[in-house]
PDB file of C-alpha atoms in Angstrom:
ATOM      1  CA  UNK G   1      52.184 177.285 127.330  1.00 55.00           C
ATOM      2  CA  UNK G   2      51.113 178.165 123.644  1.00 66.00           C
ATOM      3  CA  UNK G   3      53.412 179.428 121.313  1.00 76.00           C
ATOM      4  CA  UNK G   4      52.609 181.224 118.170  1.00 75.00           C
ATOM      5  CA  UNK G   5      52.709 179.222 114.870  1.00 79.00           C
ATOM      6  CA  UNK G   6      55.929 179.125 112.967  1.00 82.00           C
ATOM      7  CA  UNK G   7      56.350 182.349 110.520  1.00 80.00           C
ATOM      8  CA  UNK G   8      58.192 181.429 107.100  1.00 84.00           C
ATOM      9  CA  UNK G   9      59.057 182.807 104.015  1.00 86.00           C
ATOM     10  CA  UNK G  10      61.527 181.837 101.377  1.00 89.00           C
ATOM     11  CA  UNK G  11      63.998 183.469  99.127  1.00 89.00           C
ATOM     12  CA  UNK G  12      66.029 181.793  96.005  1.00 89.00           C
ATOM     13  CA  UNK G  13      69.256 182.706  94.164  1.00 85.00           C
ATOM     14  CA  UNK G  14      69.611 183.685  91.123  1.00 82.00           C
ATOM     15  CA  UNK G  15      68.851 180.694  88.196  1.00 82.00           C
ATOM     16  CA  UNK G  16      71.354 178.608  88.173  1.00 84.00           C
ATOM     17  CA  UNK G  17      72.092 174.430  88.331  1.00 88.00           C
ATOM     18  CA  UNK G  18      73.215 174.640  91.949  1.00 91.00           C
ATOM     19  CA  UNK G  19      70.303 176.787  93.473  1.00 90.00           C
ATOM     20  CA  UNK G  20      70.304 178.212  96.871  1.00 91.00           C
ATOM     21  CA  UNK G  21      67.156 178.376  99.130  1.00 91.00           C
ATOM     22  CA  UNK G  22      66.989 180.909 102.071  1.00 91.00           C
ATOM     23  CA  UNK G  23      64.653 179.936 104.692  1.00 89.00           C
ATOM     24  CA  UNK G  24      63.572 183.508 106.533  1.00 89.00           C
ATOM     25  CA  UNK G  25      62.149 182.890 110.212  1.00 86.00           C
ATOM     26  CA  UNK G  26      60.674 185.061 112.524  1.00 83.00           C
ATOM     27  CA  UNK G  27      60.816 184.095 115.944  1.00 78.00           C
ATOM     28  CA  UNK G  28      57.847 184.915 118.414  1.00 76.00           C
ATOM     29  CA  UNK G  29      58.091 187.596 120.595  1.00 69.00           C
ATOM     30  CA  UNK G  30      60.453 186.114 123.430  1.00 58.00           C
ATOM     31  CA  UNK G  31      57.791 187.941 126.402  1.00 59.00           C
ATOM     32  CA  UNK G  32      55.846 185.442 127.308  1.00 61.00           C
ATOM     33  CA  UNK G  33      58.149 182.329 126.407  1.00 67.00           C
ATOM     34  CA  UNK G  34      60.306 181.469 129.515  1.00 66.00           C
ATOM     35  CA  UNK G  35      63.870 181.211 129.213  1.00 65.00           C
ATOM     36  CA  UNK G  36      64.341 177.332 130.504  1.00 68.00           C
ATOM     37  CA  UNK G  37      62.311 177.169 127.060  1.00 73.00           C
ATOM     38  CA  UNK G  38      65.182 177.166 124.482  1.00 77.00           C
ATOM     39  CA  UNK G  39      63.187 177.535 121.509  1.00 80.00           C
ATOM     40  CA  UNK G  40      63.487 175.888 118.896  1.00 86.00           C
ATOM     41  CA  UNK G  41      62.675 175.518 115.109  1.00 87.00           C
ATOM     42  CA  UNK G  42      61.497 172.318 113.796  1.00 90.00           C
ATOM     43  CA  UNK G  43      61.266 171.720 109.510  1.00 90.00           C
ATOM     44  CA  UNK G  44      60.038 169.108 107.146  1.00 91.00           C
ATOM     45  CA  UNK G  45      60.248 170.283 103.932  1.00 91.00           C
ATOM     46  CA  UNK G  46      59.739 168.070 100.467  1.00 90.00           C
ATOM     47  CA  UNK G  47      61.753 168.337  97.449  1.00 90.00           C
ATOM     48  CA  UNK G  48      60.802 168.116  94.058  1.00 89.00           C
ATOM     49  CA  UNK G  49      62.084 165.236  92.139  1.00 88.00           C
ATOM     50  CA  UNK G  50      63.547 167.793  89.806  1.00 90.00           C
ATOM     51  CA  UNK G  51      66.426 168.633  92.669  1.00 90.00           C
ATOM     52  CA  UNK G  52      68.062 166.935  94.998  1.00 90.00           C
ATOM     53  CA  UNK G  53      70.566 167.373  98.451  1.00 90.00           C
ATOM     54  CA  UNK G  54      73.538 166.410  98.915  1.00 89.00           C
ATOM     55  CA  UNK G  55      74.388 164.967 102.145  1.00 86.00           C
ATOM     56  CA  UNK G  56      78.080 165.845 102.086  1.00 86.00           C
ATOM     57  CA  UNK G  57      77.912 169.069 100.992  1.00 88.00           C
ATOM     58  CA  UNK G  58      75.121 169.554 104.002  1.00 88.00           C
ATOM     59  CA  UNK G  59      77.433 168.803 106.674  1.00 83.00           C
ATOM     60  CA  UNK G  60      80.103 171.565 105.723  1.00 84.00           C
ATOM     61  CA  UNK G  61      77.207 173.977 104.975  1.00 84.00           C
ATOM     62  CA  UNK G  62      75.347 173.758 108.279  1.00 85.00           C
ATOM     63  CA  UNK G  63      78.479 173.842 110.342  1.00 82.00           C
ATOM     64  CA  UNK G  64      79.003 176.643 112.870  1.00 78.00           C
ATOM     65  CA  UNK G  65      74.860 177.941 111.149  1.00 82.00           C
ATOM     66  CA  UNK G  66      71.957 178.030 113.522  1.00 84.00           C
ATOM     67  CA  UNK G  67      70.728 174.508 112.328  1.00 87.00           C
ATOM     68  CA  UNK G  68      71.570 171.827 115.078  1.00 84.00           C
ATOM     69  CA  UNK G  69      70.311 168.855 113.747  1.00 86.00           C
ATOM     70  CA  UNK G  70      69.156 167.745 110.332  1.00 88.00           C
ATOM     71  CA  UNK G  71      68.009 164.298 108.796  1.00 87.00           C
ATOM     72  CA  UNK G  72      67.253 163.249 105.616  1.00 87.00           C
ATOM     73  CA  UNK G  73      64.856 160.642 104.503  1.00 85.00           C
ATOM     74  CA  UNK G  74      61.992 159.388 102.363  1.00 81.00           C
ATOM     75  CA  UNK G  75      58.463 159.818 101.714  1.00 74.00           C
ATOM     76  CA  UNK G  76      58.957 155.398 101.477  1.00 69.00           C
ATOM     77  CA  UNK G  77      59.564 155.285 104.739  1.00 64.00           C
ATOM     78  CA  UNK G  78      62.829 153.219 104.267  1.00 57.00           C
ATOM     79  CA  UNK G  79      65.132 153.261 107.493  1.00 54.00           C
ATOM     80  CA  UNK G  80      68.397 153.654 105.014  1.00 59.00           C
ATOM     81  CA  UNK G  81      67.959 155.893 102.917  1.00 69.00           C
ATOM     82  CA  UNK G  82      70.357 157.449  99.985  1.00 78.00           C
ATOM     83  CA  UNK G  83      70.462 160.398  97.511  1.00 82.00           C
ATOM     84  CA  UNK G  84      71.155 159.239  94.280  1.00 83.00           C
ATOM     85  CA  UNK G  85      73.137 162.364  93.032  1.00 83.00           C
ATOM     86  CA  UNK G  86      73.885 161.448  89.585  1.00 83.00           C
ATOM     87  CA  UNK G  87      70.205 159.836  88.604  1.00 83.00           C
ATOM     88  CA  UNK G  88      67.678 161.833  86.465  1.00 83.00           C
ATOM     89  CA  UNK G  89      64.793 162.972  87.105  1.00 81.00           C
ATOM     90  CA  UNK G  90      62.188 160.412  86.703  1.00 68.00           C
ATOM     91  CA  UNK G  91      60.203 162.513  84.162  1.00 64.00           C
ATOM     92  CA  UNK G  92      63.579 162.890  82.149  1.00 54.00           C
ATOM     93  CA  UNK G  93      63.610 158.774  81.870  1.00 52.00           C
ATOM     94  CA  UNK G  94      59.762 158.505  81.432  1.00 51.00           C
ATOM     95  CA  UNK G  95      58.774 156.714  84.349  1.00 51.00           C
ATOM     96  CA  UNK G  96      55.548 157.390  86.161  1.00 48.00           C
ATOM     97  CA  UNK G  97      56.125 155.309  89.088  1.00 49.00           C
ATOM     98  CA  UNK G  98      56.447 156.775  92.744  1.00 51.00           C
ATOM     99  CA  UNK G  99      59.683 156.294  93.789  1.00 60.00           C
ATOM    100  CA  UNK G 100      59.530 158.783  96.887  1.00 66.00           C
ATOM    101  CA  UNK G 101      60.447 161.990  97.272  1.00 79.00           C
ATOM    102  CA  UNK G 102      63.504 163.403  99.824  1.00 85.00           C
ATOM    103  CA  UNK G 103      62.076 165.051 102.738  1.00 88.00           C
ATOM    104  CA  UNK G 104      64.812 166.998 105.379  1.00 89.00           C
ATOM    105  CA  UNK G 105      64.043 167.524 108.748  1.00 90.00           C
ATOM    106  CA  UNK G 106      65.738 170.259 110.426  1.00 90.00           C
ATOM    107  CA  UNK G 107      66.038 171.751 113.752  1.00 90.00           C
ATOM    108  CA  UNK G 108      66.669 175.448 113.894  1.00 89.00           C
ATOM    109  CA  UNK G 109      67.805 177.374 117.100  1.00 83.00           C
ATOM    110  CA  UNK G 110      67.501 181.510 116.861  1.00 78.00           C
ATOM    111  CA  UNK G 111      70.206 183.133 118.202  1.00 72.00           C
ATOM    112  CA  UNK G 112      69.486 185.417 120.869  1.00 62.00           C
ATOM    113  CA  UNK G 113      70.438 189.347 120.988  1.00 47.00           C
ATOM    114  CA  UNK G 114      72.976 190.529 123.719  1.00 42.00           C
ATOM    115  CA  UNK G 115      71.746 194.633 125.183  1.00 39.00           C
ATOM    116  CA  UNK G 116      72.495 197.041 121.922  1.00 43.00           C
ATOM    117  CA  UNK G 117      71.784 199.724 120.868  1.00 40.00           C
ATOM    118  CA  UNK G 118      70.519 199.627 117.028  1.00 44.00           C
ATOM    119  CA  UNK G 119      69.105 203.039 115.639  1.00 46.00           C
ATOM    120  CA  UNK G 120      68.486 204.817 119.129  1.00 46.00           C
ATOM    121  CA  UNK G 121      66.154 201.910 120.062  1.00 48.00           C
ATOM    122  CA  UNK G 122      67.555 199.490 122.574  1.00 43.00           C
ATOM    123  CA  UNK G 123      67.848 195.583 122.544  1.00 42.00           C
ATOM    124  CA  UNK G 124      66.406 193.514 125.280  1.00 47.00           C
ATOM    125  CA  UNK G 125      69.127 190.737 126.316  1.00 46.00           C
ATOM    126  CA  UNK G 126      67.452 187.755 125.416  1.00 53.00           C
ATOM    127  CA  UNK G 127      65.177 188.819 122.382  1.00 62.00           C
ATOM    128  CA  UNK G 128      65.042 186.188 119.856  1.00 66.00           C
ATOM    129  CA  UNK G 129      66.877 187.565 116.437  1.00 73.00           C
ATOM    130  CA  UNK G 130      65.192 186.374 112.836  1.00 80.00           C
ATOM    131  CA  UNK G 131      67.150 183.572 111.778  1.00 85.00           C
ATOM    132  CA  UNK G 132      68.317 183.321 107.824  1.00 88.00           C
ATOM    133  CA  UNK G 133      69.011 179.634 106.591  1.00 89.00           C
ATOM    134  CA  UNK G 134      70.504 178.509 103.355  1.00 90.00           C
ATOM    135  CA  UNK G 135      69.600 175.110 101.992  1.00 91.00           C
ATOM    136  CA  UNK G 136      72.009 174.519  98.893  1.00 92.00           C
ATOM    137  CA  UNK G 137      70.434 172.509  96.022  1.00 92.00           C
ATOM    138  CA  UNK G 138      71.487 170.838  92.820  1.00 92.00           C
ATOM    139  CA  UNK G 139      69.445 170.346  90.001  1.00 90.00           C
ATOM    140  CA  UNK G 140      69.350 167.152  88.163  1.00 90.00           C
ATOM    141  CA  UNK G 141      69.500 166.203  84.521  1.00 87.00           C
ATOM    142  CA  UNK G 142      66.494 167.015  83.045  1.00 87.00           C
ATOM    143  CA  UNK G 143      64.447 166.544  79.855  1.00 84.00           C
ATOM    144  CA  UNK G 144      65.163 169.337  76.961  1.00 86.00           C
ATOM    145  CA  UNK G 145      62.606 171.972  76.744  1.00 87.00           C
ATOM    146  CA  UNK G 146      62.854 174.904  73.572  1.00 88.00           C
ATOM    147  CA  UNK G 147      63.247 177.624  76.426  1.00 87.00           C
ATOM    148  CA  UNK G 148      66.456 176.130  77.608  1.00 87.00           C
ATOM    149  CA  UNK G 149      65.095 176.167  81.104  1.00 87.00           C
ATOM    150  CA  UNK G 150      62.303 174.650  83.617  1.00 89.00           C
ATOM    151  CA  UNK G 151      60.406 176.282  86.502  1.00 90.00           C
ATOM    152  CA  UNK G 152      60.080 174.549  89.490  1.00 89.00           C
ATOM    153  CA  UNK G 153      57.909 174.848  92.590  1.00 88.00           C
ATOM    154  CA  UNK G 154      59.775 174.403  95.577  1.00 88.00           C
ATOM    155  CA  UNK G 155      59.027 173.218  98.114  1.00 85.00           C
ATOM    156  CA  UNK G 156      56.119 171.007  97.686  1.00 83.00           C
ATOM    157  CA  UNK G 157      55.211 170.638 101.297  1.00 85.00           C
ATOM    158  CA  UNK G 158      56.460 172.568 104.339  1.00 88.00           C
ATOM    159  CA  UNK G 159      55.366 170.962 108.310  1.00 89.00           C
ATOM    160  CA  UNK G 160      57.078 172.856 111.230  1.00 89.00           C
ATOM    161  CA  UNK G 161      55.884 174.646 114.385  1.00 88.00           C
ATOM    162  CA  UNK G 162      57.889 175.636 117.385  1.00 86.00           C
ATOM    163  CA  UNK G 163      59.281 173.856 120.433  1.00 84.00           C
ATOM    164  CA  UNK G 164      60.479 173.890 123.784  1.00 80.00           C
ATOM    165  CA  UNK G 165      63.773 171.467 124.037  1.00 69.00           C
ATOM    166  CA  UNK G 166      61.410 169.764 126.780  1.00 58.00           C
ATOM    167  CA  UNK G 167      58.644 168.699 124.201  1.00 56.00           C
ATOM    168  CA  UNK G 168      58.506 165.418 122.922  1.00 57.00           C
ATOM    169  CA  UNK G 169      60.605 165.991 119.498  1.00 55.00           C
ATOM    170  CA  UNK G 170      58.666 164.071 116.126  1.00 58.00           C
ATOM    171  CA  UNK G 171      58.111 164.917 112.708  1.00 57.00           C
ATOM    172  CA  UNK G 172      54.830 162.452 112.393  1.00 59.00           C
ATOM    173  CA  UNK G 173      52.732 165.885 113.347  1.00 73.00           C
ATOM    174  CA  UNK G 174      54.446 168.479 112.346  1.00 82.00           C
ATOM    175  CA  UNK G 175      51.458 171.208 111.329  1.00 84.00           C
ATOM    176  CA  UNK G 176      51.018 172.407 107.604  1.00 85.00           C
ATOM    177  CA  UNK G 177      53.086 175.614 107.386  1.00 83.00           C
ATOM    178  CA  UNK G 178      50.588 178.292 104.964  1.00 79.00           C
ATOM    179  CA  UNK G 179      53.476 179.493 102.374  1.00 75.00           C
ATOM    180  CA  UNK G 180      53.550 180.777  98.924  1.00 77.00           C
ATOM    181  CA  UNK G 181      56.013 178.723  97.223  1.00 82.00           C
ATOM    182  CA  UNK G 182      59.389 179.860  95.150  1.00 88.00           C
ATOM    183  CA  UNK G 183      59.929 179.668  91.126  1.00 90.00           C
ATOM    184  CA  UNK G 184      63.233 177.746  91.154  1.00 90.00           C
ATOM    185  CA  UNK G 185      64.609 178.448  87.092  1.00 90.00           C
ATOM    186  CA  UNK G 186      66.684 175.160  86.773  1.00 88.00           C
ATOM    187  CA  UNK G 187      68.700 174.800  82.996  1.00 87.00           C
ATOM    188  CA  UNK G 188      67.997 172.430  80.462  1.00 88.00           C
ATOM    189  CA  UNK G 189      69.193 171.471  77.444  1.00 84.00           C
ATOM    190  CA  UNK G 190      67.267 172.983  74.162  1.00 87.00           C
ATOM    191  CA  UNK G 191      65.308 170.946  71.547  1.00 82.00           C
ATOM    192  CA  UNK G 192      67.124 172.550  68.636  1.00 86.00           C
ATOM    193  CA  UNK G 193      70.058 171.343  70.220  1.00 86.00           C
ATOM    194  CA  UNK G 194      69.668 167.694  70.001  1.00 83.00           C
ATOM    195  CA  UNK G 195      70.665 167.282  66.754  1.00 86.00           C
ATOM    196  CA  UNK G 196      74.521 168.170  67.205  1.00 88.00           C
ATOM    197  CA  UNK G 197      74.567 166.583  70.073  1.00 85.00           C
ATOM    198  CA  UNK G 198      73.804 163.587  68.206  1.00 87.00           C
ATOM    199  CA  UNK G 199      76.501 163.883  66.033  1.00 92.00           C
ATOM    200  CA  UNK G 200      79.204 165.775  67.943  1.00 93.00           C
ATOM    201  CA  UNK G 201      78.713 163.437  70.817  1.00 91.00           C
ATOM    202  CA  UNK G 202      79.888 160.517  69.396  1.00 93.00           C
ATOM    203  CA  UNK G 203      83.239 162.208  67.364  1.00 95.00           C
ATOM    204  CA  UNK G 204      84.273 163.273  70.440  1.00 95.00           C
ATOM    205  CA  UNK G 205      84.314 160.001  71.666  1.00 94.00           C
ATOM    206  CA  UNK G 206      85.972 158.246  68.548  1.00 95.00           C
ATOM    207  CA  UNK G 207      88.512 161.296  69.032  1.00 95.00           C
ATOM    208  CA  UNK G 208      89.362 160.494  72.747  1.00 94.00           C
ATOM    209  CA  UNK G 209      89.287 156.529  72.079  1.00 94.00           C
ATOM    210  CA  UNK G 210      91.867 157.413  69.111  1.00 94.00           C
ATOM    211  CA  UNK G 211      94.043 159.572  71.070  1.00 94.00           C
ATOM    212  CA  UNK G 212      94.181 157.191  73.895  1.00 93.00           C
ATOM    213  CA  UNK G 213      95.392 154.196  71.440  1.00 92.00           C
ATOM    214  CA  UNK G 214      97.904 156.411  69.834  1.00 91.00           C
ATOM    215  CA  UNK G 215      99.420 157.523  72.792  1.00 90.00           C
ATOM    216  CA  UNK G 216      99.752 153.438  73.978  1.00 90.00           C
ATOM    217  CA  UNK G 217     101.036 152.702  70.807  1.00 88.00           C
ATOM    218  CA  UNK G 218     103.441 155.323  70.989  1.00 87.00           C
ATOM    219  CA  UNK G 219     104.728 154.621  74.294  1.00 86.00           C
ATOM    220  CA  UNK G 220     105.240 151.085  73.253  1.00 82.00           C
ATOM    221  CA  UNK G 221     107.667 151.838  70.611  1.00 81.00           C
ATOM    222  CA  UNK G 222     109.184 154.315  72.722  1.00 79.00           C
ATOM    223  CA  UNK G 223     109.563 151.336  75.292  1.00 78.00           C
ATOM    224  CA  UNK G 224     110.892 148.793  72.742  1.00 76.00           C
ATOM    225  CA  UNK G 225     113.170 151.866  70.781  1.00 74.00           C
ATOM    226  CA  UNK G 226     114.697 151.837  74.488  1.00 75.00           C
ATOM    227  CA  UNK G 227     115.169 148.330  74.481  1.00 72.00           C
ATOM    228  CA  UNK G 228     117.103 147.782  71.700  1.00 70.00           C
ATOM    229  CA  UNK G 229     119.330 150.609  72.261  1.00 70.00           C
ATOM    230  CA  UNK G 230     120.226 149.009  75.537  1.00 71.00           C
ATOM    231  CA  UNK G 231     120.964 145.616  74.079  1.00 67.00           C
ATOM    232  CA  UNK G 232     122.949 147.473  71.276  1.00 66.00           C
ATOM    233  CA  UNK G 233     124.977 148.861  73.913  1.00 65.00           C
ATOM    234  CA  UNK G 234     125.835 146.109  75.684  1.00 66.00           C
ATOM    235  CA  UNK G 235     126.672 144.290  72.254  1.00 65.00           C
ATOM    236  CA  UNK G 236     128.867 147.525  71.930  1.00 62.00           C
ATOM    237  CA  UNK G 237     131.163 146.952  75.425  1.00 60.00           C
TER     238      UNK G 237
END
């Protein structure tokens, strides 16, 4: 049986540090696909260094959403694999070297469309409905720019095709999906910047550090005030 390739297009929200991506997919018409089929969507998309996933957050998100099954991993191949949330982006800390990018994996399922009635044209029970997917992403710290701001291109690669749930299931050979890719506005600190961050930065330090030995030394007279006001008292009796 062939099935038509996988039809994709993306969608962002507005700029922002936490971006959200919205995968759009079309299912194929459901006519000559046989319902012992259950079709099924199956994704490899790579991130940018500049953003990252995070696996918790995942787990609530996709809950109760047409994705069934999602991994993440590693364009290094390592069997354990884990997001560093707080770590820069390598160009941020100047280093050139390869350390692999995240790749997910997902597996989509389109719902299917009970007999309505939607504009005076009827809906066949069965028909496969487009399927809208959110993929929440954080941006990580990056290097200051004078604009404020960085463009990304996400996603840098995009494999997926359809499946039966009776076809061997493997991401090794997962075709090249044709897409335009997304301008993903991440924020950045500013160049002109830099210099009171320099100096404000460490005052508010020396601030907190001070406040935090005033308030010790505080409570320890308070503690020994106490103290001798007890003895006094007992002195007193």
């Amino acid at each position: 049986m062939s099935i038509p390739p996988l039809n994709l297009t993306l969608s962002t929200s507005s700029p922002s540090f936490h971006p959200t991506i919205t995968l759009h997919l079309q299912p194929p018409s459901s006519s000559p696909i046989p319902s012992s089929c259950n079709l099924r969507a199956h994704l490899s998309l790579k991130l940018p260094d500049e953003v990252f996933l995070d696996p918790d957050e995942l787990e609530d998100k996709f809950a109760g959403s047409a994705i069934s099954s999602y991994t993440l991993r590693s364009t290094e191949g390592k069997e354990r694999f884990k997001v560093h949330i707080e770590r820069p982006s390598f160009d941020f800390i100047h280093e050139d070297e390869d350390k692999g990018s995240i790749i997910i994996d997902l597996t989509i399922s389109p719902p299917q469309a009970y007999a309505t009635i939607t504009q005076g044209r009827g809906i066949m029970p069965g028909e496969l409905k487009e399927v809208n997917v959110e993929v929440p992403l954080h941006g990580r710290y990056l290097a200051p720019t004078e604009e404020g701001e960085r463009i990304i291109m996400f996603p840098e690669e995009i494999r997926g095709e359809w499946k039966c749930n009776i076809d061997p299931l493997t991401t090794a050979h997962l075709p090249l999906i044709p897409h335009t890719p997304i301008n993903i506005t991440v924020p950045t600190g500013k160049h002109s910047h830099q210099p009171y961050v320099e100096i404000i930065t460490p005052i508010v330090l020396w601030l907190g550090w001070g406040w935090l030995i005033y308030k010790i030394f505080n409570l320890r007279s308070r503690i020994s005030y106490r103290k001798a006001d007890m003895v006094k008292d007992k002195k007193d009796l």
